PDB file of C-alpha atoms in Angstrom:
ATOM      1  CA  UNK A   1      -8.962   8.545 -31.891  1.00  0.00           C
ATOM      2  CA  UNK A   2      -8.447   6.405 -35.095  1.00  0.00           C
ATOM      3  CA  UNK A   3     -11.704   7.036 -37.741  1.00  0.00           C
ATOM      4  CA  UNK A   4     -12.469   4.645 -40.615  1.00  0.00           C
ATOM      5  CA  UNK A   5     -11.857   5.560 -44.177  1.00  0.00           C
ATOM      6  CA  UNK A   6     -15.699   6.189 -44.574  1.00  0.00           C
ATOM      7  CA  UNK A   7     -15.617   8.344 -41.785  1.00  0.00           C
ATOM      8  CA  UNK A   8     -14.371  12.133 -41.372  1.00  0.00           C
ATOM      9  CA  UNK A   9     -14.429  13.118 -37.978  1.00  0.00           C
ATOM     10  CA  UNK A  10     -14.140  17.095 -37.451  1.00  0.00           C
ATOM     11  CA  UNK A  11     -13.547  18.526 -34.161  1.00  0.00           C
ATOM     12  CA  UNK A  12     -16.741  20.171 -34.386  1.00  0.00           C
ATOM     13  CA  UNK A  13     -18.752  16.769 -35.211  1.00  0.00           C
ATOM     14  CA  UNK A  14     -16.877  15.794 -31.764  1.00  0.00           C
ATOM     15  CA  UNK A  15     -17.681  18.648 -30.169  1.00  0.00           C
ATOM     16  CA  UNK A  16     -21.340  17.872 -30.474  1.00  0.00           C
ATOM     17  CA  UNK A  17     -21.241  14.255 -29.369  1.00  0.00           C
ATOM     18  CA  UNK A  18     -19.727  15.497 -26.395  1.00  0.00           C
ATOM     19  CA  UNK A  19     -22.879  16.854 -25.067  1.00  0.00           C
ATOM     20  CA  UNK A  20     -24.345  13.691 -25.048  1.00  0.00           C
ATOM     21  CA  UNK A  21     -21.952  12.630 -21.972  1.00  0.00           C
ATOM     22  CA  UNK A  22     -23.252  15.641 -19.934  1.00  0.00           C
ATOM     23  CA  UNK A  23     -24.927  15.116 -16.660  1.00  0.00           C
ATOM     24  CA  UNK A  24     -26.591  11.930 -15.616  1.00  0.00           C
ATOM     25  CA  UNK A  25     -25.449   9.028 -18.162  1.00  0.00           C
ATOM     26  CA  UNK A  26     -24.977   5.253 -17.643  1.00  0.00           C
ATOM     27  CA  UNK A  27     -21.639   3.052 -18.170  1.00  0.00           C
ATOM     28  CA  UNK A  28     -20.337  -0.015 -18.756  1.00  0.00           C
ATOM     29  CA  UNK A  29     -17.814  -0.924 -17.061  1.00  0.00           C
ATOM     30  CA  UNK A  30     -14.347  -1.874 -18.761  1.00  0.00           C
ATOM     31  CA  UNK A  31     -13.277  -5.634 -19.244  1.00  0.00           C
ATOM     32  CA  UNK A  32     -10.168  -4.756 -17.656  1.00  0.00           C
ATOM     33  CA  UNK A  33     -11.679  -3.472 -13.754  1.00  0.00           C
ATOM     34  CA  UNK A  34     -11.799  -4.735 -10.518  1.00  0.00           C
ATOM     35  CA  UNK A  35     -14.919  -5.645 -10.300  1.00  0.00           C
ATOM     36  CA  UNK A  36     -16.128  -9.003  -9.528  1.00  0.00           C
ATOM     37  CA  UNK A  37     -18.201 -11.939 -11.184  1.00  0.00           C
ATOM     38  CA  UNK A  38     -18.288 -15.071  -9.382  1.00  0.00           C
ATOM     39  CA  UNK A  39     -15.786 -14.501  -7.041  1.00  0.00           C
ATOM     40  CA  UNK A  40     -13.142 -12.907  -9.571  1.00  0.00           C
ATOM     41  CA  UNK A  41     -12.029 -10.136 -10.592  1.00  0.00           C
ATOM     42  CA  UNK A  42     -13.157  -9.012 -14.663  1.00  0.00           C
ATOM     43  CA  UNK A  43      -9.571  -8.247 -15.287  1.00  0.00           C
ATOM     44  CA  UNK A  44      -8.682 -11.651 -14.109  1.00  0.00           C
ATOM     45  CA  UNK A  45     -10.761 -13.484 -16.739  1.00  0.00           C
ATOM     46  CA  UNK A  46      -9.329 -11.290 -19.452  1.00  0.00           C
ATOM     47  CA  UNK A  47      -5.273 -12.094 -18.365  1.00  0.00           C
ATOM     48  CA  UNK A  48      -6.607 -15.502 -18.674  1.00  0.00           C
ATOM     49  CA  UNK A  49      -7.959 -15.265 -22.235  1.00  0.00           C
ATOM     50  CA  UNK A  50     -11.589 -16.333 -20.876  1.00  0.00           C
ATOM     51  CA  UNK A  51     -14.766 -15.078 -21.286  1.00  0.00           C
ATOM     52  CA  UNK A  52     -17.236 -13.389 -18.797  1.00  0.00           C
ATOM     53  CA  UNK A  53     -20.033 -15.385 -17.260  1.00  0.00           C
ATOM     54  CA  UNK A  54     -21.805 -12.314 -18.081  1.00  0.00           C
ATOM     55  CA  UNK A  55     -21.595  -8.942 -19.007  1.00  0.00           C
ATOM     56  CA  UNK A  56     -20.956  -6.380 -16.905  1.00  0.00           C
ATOM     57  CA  UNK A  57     -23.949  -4.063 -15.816  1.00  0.00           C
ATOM     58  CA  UNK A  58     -24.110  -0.587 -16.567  1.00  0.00           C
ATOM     59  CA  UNK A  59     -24.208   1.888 -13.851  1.00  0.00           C
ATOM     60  CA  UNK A  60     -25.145   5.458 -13.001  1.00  0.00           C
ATOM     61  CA  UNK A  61     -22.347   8.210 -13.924  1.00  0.00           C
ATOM     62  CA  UNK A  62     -22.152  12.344 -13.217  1.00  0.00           C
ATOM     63  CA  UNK A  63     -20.283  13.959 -15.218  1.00  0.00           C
ATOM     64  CA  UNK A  64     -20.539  17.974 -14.310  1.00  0.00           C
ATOM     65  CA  UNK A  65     -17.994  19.285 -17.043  1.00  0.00           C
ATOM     66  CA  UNK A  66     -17.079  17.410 -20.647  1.00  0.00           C
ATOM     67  CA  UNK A  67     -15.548  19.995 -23.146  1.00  0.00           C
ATOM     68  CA  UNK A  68     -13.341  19.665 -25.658  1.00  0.00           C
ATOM     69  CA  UNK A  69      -9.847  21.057 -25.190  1.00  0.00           C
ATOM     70  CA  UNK A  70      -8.237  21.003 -28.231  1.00  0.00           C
ATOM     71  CA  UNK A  71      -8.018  19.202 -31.822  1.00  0.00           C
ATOM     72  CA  UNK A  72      -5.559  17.707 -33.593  1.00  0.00           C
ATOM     73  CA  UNK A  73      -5.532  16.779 -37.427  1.00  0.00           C
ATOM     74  CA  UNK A  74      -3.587  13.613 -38.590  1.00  0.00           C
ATOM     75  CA  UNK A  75       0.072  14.854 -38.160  1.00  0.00           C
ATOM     76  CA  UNK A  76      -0.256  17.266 -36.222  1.00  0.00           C
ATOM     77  CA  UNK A  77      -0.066  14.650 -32.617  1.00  0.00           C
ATOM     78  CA  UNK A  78       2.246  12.313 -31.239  1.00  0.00           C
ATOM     79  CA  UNK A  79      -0.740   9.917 -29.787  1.00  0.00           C
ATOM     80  CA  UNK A  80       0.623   6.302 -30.527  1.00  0.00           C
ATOM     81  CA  UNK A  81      -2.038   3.186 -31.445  1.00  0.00           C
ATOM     82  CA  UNK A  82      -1.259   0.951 -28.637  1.00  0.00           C
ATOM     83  CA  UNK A  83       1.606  -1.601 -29.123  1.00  0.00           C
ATOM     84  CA  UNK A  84       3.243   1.043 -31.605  1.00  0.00           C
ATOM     85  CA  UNK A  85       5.570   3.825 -31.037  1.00  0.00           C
ATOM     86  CA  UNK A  86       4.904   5.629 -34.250  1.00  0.00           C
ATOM     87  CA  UNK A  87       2.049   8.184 -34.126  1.00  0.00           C
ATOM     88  CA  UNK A  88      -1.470   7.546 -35.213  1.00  0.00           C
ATOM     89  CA  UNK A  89      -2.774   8.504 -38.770  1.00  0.00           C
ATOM     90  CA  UNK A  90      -5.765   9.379 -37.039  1.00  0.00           C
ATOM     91  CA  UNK A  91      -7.173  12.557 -35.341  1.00  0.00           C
ATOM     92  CA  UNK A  92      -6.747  13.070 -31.758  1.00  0.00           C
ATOM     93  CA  UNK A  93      -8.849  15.101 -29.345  1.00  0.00           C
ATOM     94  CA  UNK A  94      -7.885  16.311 -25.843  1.00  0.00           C
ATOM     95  CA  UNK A  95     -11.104  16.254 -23.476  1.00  0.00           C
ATOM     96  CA  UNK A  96     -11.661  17.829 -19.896  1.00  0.00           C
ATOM     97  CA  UNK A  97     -13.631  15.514 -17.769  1.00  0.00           C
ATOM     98  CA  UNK A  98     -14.965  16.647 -14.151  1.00  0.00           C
ATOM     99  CA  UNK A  99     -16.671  13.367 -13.301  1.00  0.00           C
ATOM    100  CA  UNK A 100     -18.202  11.543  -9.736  1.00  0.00           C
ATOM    101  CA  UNK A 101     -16.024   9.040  -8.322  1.00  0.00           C
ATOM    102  CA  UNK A 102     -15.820   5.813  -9.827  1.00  0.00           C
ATOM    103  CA  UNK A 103     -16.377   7.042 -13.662  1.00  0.00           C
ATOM    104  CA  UNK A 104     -14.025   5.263 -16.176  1.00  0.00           C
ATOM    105  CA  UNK A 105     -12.384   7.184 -18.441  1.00  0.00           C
ATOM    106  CA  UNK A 106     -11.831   4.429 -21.104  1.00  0.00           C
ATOM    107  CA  UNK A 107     -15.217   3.292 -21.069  1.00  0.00           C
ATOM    108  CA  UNK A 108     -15.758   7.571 -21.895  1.00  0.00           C
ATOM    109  CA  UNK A 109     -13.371   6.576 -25.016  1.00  0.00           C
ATOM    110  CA  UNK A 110     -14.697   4.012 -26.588  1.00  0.00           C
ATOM    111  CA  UNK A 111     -18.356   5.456 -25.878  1.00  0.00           C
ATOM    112  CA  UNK A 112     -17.408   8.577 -27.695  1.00  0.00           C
ATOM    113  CA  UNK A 113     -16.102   6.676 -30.657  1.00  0.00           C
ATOM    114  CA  UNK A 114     -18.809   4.486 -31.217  1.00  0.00           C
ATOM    115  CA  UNK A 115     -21.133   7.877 -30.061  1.00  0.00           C
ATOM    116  CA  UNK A 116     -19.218   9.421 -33.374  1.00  0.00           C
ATOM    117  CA  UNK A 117     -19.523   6.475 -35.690  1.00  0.00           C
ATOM    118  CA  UNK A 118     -16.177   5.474 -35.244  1.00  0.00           C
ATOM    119  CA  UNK A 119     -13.269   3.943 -32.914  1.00  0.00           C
ATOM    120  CA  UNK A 120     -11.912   5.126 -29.986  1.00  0.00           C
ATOM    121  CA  UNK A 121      -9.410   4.705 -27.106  1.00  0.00           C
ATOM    122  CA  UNK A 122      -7.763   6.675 -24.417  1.00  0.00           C
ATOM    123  CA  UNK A 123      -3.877   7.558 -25.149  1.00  0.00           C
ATOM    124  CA  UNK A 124      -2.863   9.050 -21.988  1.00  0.00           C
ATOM    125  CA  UNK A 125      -4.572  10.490 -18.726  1.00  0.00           C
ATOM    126  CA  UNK A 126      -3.521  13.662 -16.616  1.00  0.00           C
ATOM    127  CA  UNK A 127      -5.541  13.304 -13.052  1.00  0.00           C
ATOM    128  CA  UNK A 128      -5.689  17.157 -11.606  1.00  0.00           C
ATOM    129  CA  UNK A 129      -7.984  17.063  -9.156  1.00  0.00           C
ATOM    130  CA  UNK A 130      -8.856  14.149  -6.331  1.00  0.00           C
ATOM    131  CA  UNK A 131     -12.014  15.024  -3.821  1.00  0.00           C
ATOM    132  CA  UNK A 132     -10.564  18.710  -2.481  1.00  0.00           C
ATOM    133  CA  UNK A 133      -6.786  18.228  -3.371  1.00  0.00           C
ATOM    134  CA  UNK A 134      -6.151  19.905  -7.057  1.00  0.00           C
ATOM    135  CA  UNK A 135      -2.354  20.089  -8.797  1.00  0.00           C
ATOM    136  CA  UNK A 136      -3.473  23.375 -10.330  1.00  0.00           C
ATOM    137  CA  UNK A 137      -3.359  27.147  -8.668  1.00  0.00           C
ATOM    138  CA  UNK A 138      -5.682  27.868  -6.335  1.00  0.00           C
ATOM    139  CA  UNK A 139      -6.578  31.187  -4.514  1.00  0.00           C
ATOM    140  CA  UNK A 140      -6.981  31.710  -0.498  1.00  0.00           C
ATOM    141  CA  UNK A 141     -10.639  31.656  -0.542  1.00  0.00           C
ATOM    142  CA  UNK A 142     -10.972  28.433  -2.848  1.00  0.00           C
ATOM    143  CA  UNK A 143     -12.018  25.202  -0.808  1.00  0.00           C
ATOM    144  CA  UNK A 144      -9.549  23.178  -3.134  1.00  0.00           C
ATOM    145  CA  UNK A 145      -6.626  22.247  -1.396  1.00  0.00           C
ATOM    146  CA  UNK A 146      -3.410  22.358  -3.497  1.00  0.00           C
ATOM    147  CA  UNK A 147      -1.592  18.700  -3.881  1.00  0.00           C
ATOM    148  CA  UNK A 148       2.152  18.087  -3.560  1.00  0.00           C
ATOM    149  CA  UNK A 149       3.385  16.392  -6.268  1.00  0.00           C
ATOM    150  CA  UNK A 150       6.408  13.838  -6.185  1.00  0.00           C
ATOM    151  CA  UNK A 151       8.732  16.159  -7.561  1.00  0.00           C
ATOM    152  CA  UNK A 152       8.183  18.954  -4.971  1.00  0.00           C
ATOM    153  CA  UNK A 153       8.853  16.178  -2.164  1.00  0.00           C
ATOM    154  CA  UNK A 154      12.182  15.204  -3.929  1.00  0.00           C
ATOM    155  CA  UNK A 155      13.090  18.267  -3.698  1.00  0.00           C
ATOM    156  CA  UNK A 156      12.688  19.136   0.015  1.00  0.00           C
ATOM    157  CA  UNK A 157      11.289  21.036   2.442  1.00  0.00           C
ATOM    158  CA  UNK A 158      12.023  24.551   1.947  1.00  0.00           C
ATOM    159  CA  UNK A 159       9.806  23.600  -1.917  1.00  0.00           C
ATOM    160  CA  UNK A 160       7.343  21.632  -0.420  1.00  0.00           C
ATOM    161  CA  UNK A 161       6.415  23.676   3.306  1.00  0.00           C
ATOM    162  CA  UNK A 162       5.158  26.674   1.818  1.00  0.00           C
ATOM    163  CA  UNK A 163       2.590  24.520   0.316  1.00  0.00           C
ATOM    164  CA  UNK A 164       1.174  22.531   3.188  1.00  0.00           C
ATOM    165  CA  UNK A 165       1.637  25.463   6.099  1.00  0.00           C
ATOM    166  CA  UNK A 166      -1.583  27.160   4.621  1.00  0.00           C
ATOM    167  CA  UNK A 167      -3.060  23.212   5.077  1.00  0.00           C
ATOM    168  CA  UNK A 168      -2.125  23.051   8.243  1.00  0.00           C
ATOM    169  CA  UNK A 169      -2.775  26.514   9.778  1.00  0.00           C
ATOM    170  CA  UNK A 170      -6.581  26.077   8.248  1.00  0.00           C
ATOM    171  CA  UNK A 171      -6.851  22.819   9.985  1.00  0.00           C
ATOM    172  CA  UNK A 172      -5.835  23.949  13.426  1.00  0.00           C
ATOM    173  CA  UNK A 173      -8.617  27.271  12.689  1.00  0.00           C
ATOM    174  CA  UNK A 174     -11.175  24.359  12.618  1.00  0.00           C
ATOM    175  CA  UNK A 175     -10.387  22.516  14.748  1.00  0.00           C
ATOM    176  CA  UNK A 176      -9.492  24.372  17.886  1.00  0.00           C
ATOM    177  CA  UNK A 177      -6.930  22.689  21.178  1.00  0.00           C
ATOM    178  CA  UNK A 178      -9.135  24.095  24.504  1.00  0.00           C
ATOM    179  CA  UNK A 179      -6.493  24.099  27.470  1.00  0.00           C
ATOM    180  CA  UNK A 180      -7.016  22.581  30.848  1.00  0.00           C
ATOM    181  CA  UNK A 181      -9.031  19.464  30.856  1.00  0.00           C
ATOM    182  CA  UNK A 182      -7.909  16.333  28.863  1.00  0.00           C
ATOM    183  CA  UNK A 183     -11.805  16.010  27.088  1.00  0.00           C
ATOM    184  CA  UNK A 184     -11.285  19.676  26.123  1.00  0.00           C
ATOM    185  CA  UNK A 185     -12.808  21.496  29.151  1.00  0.00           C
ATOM    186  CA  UNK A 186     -12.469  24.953  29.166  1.00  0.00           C
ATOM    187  CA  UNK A 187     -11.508  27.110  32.105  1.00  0.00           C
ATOM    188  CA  UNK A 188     -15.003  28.337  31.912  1.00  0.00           C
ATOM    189  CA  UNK A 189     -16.802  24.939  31.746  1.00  0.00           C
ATOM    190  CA  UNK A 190     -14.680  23.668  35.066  1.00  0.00           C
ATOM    191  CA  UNK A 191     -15.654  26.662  36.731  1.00  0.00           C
ATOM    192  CA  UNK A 192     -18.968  25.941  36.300  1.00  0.00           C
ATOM    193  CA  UNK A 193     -18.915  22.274  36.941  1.00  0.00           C
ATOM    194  CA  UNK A 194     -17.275  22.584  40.045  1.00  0.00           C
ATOM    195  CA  UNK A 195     -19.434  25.686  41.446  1.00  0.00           C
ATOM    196  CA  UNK A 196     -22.088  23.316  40.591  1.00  0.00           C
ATOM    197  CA  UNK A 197     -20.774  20.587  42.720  1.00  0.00           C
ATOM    198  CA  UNK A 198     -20.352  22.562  45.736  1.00  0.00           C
ATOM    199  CA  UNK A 199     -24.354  23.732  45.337  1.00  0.00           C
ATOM    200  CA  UNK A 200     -25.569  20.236  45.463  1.00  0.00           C
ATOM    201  CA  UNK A 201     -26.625  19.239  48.676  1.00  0.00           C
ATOM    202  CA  UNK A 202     -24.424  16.156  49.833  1.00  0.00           C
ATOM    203  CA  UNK A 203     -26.124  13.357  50.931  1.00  0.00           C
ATOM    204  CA  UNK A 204     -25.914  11.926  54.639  1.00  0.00           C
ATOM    205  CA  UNK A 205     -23.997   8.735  55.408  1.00  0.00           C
ATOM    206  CA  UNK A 206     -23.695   7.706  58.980  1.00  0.00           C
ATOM    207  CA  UNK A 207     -23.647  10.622  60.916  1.00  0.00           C
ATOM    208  CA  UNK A 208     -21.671  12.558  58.247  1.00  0.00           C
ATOM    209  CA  UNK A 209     -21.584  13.264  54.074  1.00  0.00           C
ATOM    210  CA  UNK A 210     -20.695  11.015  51.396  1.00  0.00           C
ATOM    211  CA  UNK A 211     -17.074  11.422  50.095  1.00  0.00           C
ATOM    212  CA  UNK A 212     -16.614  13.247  47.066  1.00  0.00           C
ATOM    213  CA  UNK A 213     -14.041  10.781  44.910  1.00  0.00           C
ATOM    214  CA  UNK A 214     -14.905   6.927  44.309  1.00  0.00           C
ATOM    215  CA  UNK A 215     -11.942   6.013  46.181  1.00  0.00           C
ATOM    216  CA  UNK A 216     -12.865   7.896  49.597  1.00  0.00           C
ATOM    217  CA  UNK A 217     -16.402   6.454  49.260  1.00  0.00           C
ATOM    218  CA  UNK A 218     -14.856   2.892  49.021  1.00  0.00           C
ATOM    219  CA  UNK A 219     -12.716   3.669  52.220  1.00  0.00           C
ATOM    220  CA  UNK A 220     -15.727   5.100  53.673  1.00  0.00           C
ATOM    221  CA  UNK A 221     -17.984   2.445  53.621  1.00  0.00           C
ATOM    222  CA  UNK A 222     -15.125  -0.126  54.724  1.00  0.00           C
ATOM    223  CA  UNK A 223     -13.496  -1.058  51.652  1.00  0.00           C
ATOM    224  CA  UNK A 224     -14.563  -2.282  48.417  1.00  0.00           C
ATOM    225  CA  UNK A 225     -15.530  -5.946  50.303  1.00  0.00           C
ATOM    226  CA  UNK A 226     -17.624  -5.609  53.606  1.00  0.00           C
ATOM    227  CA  UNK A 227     -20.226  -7.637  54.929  1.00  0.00           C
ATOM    228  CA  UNK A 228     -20.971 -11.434  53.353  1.00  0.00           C
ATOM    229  CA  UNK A 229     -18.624  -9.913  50.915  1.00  0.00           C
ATOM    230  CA  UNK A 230     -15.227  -9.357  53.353  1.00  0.00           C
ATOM    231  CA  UNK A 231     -14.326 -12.623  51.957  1.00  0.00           C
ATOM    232  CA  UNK A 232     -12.720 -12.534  48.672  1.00  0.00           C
ATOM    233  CA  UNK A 233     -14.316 -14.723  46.335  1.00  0.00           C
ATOM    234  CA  UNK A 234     -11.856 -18.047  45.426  1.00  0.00           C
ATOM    235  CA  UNK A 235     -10.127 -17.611  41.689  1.00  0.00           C
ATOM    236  CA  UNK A 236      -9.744 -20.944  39.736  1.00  0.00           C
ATOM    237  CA  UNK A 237      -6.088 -20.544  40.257  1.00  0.00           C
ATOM    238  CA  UNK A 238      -6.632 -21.187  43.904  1.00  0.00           C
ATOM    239  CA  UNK A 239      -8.948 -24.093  43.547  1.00  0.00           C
ATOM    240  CA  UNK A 240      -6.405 -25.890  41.271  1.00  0.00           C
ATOM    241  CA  UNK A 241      -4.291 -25.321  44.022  1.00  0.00           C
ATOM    242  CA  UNK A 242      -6.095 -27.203  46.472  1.00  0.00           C
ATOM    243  CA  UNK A 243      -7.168 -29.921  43.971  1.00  0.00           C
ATOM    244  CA  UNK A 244      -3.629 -30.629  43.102  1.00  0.00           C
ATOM    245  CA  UNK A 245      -2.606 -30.650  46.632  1.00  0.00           C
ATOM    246  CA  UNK A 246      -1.787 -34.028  48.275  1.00  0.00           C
ATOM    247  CA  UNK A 247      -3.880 -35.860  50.468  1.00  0.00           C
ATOM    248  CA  UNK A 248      -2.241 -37.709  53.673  1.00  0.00           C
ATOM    249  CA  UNK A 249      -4.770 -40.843  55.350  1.00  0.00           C
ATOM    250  CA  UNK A 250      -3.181 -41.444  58.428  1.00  0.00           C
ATOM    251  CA  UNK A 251      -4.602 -44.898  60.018  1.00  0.00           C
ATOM    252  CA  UNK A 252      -4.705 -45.282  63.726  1.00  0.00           C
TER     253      UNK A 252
END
């Protein structure tokens, strides 16, 4: 966070202004997103050195949790201005967000500096939790779900399996495999269905019942073309056939 001359900044002071970005707020979205105008993307115009055909509109943020974490004095960091390797003379503050999807955090930046009477911007970003997948500890009865991080997959199975076995035993709990039928019949439900099947009354076809299966009905009632129907209908293949064929005029 880099403060004008005029300005002291106390982590206190920041402390404060936090509270401000609690709850329901609205934000402008950065130059630098995804999001389009005319057709383009905003990040787009700015590579390009041009200007926005307008600004961007501000929309609807939640932010459950914004605390402060930790303050730094001038000297005491090693947050860079950007473009220099050298660390700020400026104070620094380290701020837990829990925020609603879509929430930028350098738009949060730059709104807390100007929110503080100064200048602002982000210096570097730790993500820890996505939806229900979290890089921190959790316990058995937490609904987080603990994420496996590059570093555990690099280093193979026997790091990275005790991790996702609880994740997968939990998902089979939920989602149970019933044996038997193919759409998850149980033993129970076939019994039923086919105790059913023998109750119902069969209906009377020519001196005897109607077949059970499709097929035996089909071979019951003569095949699948009887009647004005015995004749298969003509495909277009076959009347090509006889259009291409060639005609003999024999003259008496």
């Amino acid at each position: 966070m880099e403060a004008p001359s005029e300005t002291v900044l106390e982590g206190i002071f920041v402390e404060a202004k936090l509270e401000r970005f609690q709850g329901d707020i609205l934000q402008a979205p950065p130059i630098y997103s995804a999001l389009k105008i005319n057709g383009k993307k905003a990040c787009e115009y700015a590579r390009d050195s041009q200007e926005l055909p307008r600004q961007l509109e501000s929309r609807e943020m939640h932010v459950d949790e914004c605390t402060l974490v930790e303050w730094y004095e001038p000297g005491q960091h090693n947050f860079a201005y950007p473009g220099e390797s050298e660390p700020a003379v400026a104070p620094a503050a380290r701020v837990r967000l829990t925020v609603c999807s879509g929430f930028y955090v350098r738009s949060f930046a730059h709104d807390l500096g100007i929110e503080c009477q100064s200048r602002s911007h982000m210096a570097t970003l730790l993500r820890t939790r996505q939806a229900t997948y979290t890089t921190t500890e959790t316990s058995e009865t937490s609904d987080l779900v603990p994420a496996i991080t590059y570093e555990e997959l690099d280093a193979g199975e026997d790091v990275w399996g005790s991790k996702i076995r609880p994740q997968l035993e939990r998902w089979v709990a939920a989602n149970p495999v019933f044996t038997g039928h193919v759409n998850g019949r149980s033993e129970e439900t076939r019994r039923k269905k086919t105790v059913e099947q023998n109750e119902r009354p069969k209906q009377r076809f020519r001196g005897g019942y109607v077949a059970d299966t499709k097929q035996e009905r089909i071979k019951q009632q003569g095949g699948k073309y009887k009647g004005k129907w015995s004749r298969k209908p003509a495909t277009a293949q076959s009347d090509q056939k006889e259009k291409e064929a060639p005609i003999e005029n024999t003259v008496a």
